[in-house]
Coordinates of C-alpha atoms in Angstrom, one line a residue:
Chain J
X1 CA 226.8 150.9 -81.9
X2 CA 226.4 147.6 -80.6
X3 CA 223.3 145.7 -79.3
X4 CA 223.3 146.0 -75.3
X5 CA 223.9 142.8 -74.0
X6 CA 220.4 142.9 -71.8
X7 CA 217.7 144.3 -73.2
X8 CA 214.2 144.4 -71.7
X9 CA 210.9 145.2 -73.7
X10 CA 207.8 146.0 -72.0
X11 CA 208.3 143.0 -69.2
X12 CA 205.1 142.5 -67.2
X13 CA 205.1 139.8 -64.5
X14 CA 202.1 139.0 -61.9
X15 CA 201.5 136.1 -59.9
X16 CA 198.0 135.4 -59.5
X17 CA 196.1 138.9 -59.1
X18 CA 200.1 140.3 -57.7
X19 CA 201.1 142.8 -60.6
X20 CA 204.6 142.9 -59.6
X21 CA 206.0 144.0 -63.0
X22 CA 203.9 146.5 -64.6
X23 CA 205.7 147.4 -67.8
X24 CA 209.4 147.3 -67.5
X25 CA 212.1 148.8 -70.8
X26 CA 215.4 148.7 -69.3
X27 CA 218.8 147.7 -70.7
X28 CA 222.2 146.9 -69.5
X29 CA 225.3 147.7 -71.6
X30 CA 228.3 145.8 -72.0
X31 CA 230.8 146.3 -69.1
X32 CA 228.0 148.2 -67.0
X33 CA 227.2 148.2 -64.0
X34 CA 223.6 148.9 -63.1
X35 CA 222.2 148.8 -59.6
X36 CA 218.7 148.4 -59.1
X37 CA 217.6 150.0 -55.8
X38 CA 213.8 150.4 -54.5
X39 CA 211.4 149.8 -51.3
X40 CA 210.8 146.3 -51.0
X41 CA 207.8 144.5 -53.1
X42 CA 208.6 146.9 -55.8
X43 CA 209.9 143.9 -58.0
X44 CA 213.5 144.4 -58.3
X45 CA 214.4 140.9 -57.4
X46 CA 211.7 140.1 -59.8
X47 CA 213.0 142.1 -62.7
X48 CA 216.6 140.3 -61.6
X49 CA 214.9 136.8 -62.0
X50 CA 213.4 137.6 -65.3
X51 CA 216.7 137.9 -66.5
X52 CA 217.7 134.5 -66.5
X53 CA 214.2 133.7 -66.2
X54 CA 214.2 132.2 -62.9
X55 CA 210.7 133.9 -62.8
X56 CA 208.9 133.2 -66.4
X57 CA 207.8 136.7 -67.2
X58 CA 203.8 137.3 -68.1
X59 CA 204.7 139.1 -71.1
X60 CA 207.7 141.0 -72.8
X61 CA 210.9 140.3 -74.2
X62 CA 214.1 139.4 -72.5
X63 CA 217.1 140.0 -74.9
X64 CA 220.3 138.4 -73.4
X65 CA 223.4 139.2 -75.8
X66 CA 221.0 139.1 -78.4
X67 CA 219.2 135.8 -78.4
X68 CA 215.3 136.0 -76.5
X69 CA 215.1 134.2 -73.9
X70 CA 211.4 134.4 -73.7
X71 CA 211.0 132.5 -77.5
X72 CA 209.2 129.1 -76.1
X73 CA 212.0 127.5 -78.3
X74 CA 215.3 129.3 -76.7
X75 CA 217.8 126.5 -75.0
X76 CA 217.9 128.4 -71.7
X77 CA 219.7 125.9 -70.3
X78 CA 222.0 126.8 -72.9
X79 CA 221.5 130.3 -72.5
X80 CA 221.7 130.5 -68.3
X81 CA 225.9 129.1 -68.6
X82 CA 226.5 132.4 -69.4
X83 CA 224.6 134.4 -66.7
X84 CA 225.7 134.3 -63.7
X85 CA 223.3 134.5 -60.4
X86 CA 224.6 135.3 -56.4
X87 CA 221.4 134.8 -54.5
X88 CA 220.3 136.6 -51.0
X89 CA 220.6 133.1 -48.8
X90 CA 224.0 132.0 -50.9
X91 CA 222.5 128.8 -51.9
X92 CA 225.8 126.8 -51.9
X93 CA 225.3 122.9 -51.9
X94 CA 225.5 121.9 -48.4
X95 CA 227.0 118.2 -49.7
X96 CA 229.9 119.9 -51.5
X97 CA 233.1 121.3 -50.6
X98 CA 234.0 125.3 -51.5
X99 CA 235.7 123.8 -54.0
X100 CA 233.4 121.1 -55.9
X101 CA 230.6 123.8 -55.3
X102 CA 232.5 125.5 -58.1
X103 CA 233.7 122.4 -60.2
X104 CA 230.0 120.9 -60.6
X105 CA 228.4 122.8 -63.2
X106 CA 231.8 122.5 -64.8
X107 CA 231.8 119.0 -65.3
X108 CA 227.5 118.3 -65.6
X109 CA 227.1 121.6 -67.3
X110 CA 230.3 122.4 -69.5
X111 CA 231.3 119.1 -69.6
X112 CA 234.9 120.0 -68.7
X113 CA 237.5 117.3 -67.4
X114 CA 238.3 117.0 -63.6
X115 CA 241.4 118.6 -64.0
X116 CA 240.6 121.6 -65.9
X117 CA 237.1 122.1 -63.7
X118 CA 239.6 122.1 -60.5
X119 CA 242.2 124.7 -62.0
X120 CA 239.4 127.0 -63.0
X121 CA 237.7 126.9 -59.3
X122 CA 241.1 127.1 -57.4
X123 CA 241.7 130.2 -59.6
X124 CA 237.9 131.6 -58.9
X125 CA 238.3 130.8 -55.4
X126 CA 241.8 132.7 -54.8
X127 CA 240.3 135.5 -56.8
X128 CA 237.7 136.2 -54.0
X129 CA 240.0 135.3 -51.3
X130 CA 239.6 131.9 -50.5
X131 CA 243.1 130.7 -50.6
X132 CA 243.0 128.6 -47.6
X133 CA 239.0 127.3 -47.7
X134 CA 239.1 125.4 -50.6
X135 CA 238.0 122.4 -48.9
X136 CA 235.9 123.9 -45.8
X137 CA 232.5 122.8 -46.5
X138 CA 229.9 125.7 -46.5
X139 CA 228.4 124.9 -42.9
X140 CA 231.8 126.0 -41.5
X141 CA 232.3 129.3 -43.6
X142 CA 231.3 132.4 -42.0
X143 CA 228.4 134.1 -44.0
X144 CA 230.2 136.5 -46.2
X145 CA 232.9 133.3 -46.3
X146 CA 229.6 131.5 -47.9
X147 CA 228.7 134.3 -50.2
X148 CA 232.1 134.5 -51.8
X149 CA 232.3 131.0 -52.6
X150 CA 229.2 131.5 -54.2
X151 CA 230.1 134.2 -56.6
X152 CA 233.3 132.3 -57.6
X153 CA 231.1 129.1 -58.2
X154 CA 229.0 131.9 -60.8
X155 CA 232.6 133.3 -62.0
X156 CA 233.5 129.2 -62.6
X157 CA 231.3 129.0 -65.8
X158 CA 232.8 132.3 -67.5
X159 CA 229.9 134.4 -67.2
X160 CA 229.5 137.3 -69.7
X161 CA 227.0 138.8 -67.5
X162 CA 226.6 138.6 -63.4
X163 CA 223.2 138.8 -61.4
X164 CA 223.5 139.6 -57.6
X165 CA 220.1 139.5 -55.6
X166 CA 220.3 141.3 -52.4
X167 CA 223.9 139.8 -51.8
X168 CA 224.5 141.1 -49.0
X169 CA 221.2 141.4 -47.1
X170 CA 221.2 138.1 -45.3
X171 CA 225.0 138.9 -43.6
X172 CA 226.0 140.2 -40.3
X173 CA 226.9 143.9 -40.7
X174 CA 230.8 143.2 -40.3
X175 CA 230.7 140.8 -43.2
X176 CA 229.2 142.7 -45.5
X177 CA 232.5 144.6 -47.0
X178 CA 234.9 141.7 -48.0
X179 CA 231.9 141.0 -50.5
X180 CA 230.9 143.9 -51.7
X181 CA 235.2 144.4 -52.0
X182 CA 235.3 141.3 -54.0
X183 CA 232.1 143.0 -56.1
X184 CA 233.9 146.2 -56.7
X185 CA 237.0 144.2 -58.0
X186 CA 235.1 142.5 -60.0
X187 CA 233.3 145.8 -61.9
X188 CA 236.6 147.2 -62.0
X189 CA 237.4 144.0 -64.1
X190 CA 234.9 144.9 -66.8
X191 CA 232.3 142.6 -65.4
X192 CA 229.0 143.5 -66.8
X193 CA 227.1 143.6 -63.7
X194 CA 223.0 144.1 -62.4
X195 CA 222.8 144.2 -58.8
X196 CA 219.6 144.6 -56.5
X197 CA 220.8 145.9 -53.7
X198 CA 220.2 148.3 -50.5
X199 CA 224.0 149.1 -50.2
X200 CA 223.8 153.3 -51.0
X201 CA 227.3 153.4 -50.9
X202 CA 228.5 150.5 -53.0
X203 CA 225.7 151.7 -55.7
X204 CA 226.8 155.3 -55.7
X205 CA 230.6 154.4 -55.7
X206 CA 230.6 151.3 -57.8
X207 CA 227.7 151.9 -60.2
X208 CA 228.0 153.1 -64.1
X209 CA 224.2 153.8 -63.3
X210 CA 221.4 153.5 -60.7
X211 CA 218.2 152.4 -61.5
X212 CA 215.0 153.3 -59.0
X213 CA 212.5 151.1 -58.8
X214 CA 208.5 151.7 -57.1
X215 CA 205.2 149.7 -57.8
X216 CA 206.5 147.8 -60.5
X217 CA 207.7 150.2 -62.7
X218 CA 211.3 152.6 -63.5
X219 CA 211.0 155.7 -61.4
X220 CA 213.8 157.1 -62.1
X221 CA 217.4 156.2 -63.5
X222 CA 220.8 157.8 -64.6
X223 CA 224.2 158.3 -63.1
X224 CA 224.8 157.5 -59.2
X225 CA 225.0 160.7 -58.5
X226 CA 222.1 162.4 -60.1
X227 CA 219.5 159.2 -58.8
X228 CA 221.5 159.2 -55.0
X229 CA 222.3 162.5 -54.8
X230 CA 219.4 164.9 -56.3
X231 CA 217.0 163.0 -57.1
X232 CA 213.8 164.6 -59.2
X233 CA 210.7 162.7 -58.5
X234 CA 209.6 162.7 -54.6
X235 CA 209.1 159.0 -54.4
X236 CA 212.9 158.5 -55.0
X237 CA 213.5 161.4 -52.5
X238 CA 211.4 159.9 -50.3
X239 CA 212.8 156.3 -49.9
X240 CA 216.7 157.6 -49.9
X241 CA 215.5 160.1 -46.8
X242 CA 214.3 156.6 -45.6
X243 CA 217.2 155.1 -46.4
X244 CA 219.9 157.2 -45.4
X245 CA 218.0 159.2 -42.8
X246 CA 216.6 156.1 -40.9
X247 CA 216.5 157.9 -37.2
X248 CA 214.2 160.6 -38.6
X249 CA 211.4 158.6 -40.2
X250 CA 207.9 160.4 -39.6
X251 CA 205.3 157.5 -39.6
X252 CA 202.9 158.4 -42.3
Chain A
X1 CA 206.7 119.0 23.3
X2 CA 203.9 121.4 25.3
X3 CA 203.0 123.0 22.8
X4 CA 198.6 122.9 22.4
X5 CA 198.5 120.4 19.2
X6 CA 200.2 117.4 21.4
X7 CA 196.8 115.6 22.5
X8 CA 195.4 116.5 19.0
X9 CA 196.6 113.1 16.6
X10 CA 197.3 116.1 14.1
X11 CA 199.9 114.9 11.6
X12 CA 202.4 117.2 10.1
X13 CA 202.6 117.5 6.6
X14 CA 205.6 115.8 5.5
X15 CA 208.4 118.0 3.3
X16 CA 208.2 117.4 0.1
X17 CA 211.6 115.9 -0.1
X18 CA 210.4 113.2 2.5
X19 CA 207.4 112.7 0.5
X20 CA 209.3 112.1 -2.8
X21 CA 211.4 109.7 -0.4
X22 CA 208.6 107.3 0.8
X23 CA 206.8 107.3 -2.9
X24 CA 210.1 106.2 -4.3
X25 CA 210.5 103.6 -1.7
X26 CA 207.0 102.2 -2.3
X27 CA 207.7 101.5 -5.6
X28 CA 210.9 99.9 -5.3
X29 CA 208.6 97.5 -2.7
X30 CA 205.9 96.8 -5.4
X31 CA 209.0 96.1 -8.1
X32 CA 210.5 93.8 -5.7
X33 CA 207.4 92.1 -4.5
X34 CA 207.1 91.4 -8.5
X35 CA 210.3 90.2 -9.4
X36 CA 210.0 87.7 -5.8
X37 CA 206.7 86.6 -7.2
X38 CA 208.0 85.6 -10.5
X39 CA 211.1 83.9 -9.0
X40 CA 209.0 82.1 -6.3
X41 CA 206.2 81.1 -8.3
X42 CA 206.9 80.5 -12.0
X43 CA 207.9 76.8 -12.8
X44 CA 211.3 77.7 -14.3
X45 CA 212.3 74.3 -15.7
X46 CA 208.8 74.3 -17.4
X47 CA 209.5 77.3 -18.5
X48 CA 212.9 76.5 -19.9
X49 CA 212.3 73.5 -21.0
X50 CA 209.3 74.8 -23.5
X51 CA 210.8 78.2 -24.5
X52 CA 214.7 77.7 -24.1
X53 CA 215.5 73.4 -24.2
X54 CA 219.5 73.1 -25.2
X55 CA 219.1 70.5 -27.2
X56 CA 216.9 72.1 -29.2
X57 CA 218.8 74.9 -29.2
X58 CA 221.5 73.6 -30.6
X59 CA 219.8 71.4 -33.3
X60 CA 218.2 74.5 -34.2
X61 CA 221.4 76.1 -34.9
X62 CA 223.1 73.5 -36.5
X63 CA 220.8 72.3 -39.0
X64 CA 220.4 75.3 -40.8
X65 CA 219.9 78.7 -38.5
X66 CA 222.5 80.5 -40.4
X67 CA 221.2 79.7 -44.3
X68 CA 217.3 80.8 -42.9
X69 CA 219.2 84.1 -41.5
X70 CA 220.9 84.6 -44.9
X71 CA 217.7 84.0 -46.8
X72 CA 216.1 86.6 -44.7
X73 CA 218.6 88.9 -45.1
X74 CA 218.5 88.2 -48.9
X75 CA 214.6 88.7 -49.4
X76 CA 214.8 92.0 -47.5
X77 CA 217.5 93.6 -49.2
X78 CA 216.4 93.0 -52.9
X79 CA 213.0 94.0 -51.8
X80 CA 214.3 96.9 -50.3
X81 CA 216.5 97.8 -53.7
X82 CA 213.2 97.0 -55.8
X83 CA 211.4 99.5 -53.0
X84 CA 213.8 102.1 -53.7
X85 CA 214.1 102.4 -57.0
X86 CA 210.3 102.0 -57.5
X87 CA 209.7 104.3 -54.8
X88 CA 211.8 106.9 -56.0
X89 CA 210.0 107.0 -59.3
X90 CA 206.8 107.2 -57.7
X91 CA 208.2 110.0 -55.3
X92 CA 209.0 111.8 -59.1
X93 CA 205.6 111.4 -60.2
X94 CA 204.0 112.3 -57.5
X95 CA 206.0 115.8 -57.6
X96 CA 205.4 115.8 -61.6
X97 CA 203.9 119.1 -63.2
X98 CA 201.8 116.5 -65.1
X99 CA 198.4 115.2 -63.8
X100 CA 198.1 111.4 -64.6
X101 CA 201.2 111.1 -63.4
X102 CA 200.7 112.5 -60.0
X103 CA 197.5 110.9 -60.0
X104 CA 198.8 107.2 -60.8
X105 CA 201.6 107.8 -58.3
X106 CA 198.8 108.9 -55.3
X107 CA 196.4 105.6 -56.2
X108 CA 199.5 102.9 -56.2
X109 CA 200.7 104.1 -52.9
X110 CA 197.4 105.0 -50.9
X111 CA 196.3 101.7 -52.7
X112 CA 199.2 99.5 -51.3
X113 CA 200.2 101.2 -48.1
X114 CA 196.4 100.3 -46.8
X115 CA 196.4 97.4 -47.7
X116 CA 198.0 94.4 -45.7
X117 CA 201.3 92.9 -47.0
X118 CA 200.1 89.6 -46.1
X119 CA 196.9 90.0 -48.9
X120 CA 199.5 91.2 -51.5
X121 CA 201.6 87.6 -50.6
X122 CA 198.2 85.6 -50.7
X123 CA 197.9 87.2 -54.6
X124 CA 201.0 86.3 -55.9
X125 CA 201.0 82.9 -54.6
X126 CA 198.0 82.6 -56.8
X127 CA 199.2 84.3 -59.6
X128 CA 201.0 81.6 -61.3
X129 CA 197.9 79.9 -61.6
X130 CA 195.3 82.1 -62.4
X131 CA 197.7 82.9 -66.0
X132 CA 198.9 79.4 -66.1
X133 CA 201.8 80.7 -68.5
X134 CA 203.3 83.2 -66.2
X135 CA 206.7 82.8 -65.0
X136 CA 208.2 84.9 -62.2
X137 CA 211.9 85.5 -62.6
X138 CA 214.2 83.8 -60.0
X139 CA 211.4 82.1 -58.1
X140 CA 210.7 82.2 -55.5
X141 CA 213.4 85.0 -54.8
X142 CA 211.8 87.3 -57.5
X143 CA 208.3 86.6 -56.7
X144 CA 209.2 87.6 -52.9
X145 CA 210.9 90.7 -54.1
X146 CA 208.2 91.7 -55.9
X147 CA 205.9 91.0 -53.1
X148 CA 207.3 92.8 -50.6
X149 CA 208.8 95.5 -53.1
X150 CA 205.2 96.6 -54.0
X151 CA 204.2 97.4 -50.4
X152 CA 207.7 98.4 -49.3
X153 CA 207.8 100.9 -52.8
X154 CA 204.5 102.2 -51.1
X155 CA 206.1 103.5 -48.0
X156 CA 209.7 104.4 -49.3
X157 CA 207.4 106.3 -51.7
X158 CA 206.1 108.8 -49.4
X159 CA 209.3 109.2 -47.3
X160 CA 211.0 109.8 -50.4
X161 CA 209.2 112.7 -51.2
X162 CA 209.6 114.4 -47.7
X163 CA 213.2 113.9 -48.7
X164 CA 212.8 115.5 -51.7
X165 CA 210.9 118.8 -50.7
X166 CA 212.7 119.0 -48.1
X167 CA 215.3 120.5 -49.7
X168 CA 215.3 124.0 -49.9
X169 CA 213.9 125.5 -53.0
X170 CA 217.1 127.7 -53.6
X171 CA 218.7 124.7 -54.1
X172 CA 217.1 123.9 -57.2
X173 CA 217.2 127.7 -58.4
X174 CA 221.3 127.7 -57.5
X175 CA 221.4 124.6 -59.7
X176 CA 219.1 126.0 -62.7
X177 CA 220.6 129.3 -63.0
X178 CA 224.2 127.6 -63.7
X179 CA 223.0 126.3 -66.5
X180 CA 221.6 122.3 -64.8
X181 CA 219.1 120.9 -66.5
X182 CA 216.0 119.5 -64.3
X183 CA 217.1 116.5 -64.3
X184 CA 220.7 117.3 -63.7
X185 CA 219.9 119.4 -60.5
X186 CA 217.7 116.5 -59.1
X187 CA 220.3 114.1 -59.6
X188 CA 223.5 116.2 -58.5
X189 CA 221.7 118.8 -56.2
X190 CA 218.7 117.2 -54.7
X191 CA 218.9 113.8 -54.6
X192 CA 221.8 113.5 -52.6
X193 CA 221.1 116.0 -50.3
X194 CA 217.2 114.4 -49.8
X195 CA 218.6 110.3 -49.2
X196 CA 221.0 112.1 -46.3
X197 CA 218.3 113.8 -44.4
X198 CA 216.3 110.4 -45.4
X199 CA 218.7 108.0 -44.0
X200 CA 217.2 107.4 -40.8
X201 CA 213.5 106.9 -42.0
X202 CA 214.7 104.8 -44.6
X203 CA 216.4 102.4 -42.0
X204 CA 213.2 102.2 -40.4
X205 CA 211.3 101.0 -43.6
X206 CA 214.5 98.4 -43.8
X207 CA 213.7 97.3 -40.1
X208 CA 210.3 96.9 -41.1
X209 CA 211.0 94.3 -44.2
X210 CA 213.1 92.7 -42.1
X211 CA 210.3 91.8 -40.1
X212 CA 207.6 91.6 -43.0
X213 CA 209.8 89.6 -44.8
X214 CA 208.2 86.7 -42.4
X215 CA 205.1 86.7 -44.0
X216 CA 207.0 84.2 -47.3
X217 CA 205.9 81.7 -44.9
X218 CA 202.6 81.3 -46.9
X219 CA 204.2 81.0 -49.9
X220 CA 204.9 77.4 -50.7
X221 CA 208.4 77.0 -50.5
X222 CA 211.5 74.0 -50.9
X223 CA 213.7 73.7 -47.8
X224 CA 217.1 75.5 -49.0
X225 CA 214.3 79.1 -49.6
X226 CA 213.2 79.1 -46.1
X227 CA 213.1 81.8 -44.3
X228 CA 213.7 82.9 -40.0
X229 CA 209.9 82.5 -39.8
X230 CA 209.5 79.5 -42.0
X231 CA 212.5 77.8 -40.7
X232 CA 211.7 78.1 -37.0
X233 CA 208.2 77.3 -37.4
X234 CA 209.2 74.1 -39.1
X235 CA 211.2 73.0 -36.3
X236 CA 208.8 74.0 -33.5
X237 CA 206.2 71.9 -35.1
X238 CA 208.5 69.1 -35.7
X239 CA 209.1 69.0 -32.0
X240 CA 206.3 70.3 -30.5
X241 CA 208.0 72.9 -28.7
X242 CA 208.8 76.8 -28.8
X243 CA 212.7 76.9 -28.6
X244 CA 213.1 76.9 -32.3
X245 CA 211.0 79.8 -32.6
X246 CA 212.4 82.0 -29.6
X247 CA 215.8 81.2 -31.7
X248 CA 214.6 82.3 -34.7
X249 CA 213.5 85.0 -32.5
X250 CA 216.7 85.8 -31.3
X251 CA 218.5 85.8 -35.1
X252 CA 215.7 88.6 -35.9
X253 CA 217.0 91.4 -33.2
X254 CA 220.9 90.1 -34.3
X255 CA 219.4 91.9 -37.7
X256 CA 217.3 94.5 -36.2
X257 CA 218.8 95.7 -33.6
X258 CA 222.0 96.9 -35.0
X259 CA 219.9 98.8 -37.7
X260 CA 217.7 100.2 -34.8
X261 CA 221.1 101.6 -33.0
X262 CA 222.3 103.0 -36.5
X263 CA 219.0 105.0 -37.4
X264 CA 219.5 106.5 -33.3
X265 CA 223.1 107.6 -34.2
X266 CA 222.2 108.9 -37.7
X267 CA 219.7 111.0 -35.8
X268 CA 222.3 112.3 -33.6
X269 CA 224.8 113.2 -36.3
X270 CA 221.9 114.5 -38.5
X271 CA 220.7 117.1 -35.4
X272 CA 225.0 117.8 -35.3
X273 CA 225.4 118.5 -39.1
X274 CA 222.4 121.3 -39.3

């Protein structure tokens, strides 16, 4: 059997006296898609940013396609072309069109030709459904509009592994389902995928596997079904009657 | 009118649209009272002949108004290109994960931003002789450059790095996690977005060399390097009278105030484009 393309040894993370990360062994297969789901401040987006070490872990290994990105001598410039990261707040460059938002780290990073940097975003962008907003500039997309254009910038640079943070927490309810379509199209593509999300219904449809996360550590895990549907420890119960259930919350 | 308050020399309080009325009127009075004043009293052909004489007027514009102007124009904007690029490294040391560098960068421009520009002029006038071998490049147009440079680098410096960290932080982390270097995502990502919010700050610092760049005056200098101030001043003297001066005067706000009207739209468009 093959390595898994992400694997995570014993990650520990804290800022200052913060132990956000408290002993993490997790790994992501290729073609799987894993959604991380958990209360907030229990370090999922943390674990997300270790991956491409956004967030420089304390201790612990992080294995990406087999090279450690942790080693102090690791290109991870190098090694972050291949990961690709949609953030909660979209992040697009404000000074760039929808369609040079996806051609710049083509032509800085890859060093690709004009030409070829602009075929490969007009093909990213039609693939989310951008046809006809290839040169809006972000500040007159629509949020989920924004977050689109931000996933095909990450699809630009070929990614053999995809990293959403919370991608759809920052959008108006009614914009929330042409991205988490575009998502589902993409895992049905054999995109390996590790999404932090609050969505219950993409992560028990969409999901190969649901991770639950509390305090900094792996509460639980397995198929969508057995973590969303009967889950065994009470702290997962707990937050998905929280979750789900949001009208019948006793204060504790 | 019987009612019981007639004897009394009661007055009624006025409305207070009346009231606003009768203040508004008394200080049209005192305005015009000032303006008749002026018009009555001032001796205007003493006046004109001192400030605003045509002759002088016109001998200051023909014998050389427009080559001071462009010498003006030409000390500002090299000092302002030397400011930039000088403040712009500073502004990236003074956001440097190292020390020293931070360090160096806060010293040189708390150093030269309290000190006056005129001091910093006096200093490189000397300079040449204090190290009799030293040669400043394109004199005097490098040594004014340099001048004014240092102290403008000071300023541009600091609003600069406003620029800079006033981009958001996600900004950098977009840039990062597609595989940008550092450098890359400073130069593609955050520069340009930090000199557009910075455009209207850094036509102020521009409006301010324009005006500094007066103080070359004290710098000994042939006739075809003078300067508005310089230039103006020579005349005045020459003729023992101001007109040259309120001309140079008036070849200042032909530079200024176009830049003053440009910052005020760039603020408008900025508020828009947010």
């Amino acid at each position: 059997m093959p390595d898994a393309l992400v694997q995570i040894r014993d990650l520990h993370k804290s800022f200052g006296d913060n132990h956000v990360l408290r002993g993490i062994d997790f790994e992501v297969e290729q073609g799987e898609v894993v959604c991380v789901i958990g209360p907030s401040g229990s370090g999922k987006s943390t674990l997300l940013r270790c991956v491409n070490l956004l967030e420089e872990p304390t201790s612990g290994t992080v294995l990406v396609a087999g090279e450690d990105l942790t080693d102090p001598d690791c290109d991870i410039d190098a090694a972050r072309r291949h990961i690709g990261m949609v953030f909660q707040s979209f992040n697009l460059f404000p000074h760039h069109t929808a369609l040079t938002n996806c051609m710049l780290a083509q032509q800085t990073v890859l060093k690709r030709g004009k030409k070829e940097a602009r075929a490969v975003a007009q093909e990213n962008l039609d693939r989310v459904g951008l046809t006809d907003k290839h040169d809006a500039y972000p500040a007159k997309l629509s949020g989920g509009q924004q977050q689109r254009v931000a996933i095909a910038r990450a699809l630009s640079m070929a990614p053999n592994l995809m990293l959403f943070d919370e991608p759809t927490s920052a959008l108006d309810p009614e914009l929330v389902g042409e991205v988490l379509t575009v998502m589902r199209k993409l895992a049905e593509e054999g995109m390996t995928m590790l999404v932090v999300t609050h969505e219950m219904a993409f992560a028990r449809e969409v999901a190969d596997r649901v991770v639950f996360m509390d305090g900094g550590v792996i509460v639980e895990q397995g198929a969508p079904a057995d973590v969303i549907g009967s889950p065994k420890e009470p702290r997962t119960k707990e937050f998905l009657r929280r979750v789900l259930d949001p009208t019948h919350v006793t204060p504790s | 009118m019987s009612t019981p308050t007639d004897s009394a020399p009661t007055r009624r309080p006025l409305s207070p649209r009346k009231r606003a009325q009768r203040i508004r009127a008394v200080q049209y009075t005192v305005l015009v009272l000032l303006v008749a004043a002026a018009v009555f009293f001032a001796d205007w052909p003493q006046i004109q002949d001192v400030f605003f004489r045509p002759d002088l007027v016109e001998k200051t514009i023909t014998s050389g108004l427009g080559h001071a102007l462009f010498n003006t124009i030409v000390y500002t904007l090299g000092a302002f290109v030397f400011g930039i690029v000088v403040g712009t490294v500073l502004a990236i040391m003074r956001l440097s994960q190292i020390g020293p560098y931070r360090w160096i960068a806060t010293v040189y421009i708390e150093f030269f931003r309290g000190l006056p520009a005129l001091i910093v002029f006096l200093v490189f006038t000397l300079l040449p002789l204090a190290f009799p071998g030293m040669r400043i490049p394109w004199d005097p147009y490098g040594t004014v450059w340099l001048a004014l440079g240092i102290v403008g680098s000071a300023y541009l410096a600091e609003t600069i790095r406003g620029g800079i960290q006033a981009v958001p932080k996600g900004q950098v982390e977009a840039a990062r996690s597609l595989g940008m270097t550092s450098g890359q995502a400073m130069r593609k990502v955050v520069l340009p977005q930090a000199f557009r919010t910075m455009l209207p700050p850094l036509t102020n610092e521009l409006i301010l060399l324009v005006k500094d760049s007066s103080l070359v005056y004290i710098i000994g200098l042939s006739k075809e390097h003078y300067e508005l101030t310089k230039f103006g001043r020579e005349l005045a003297n020459q003729n023992v009278n101001v007109t040259p001066l309120v001309v140079a005067g008036i070849a200042y706000l032909i530079i200024t105030l176009p830049l003053s009207m440009l910052v005020r739209r760039l603020e408008a468009n900025a508020g828009k484009a947010r």
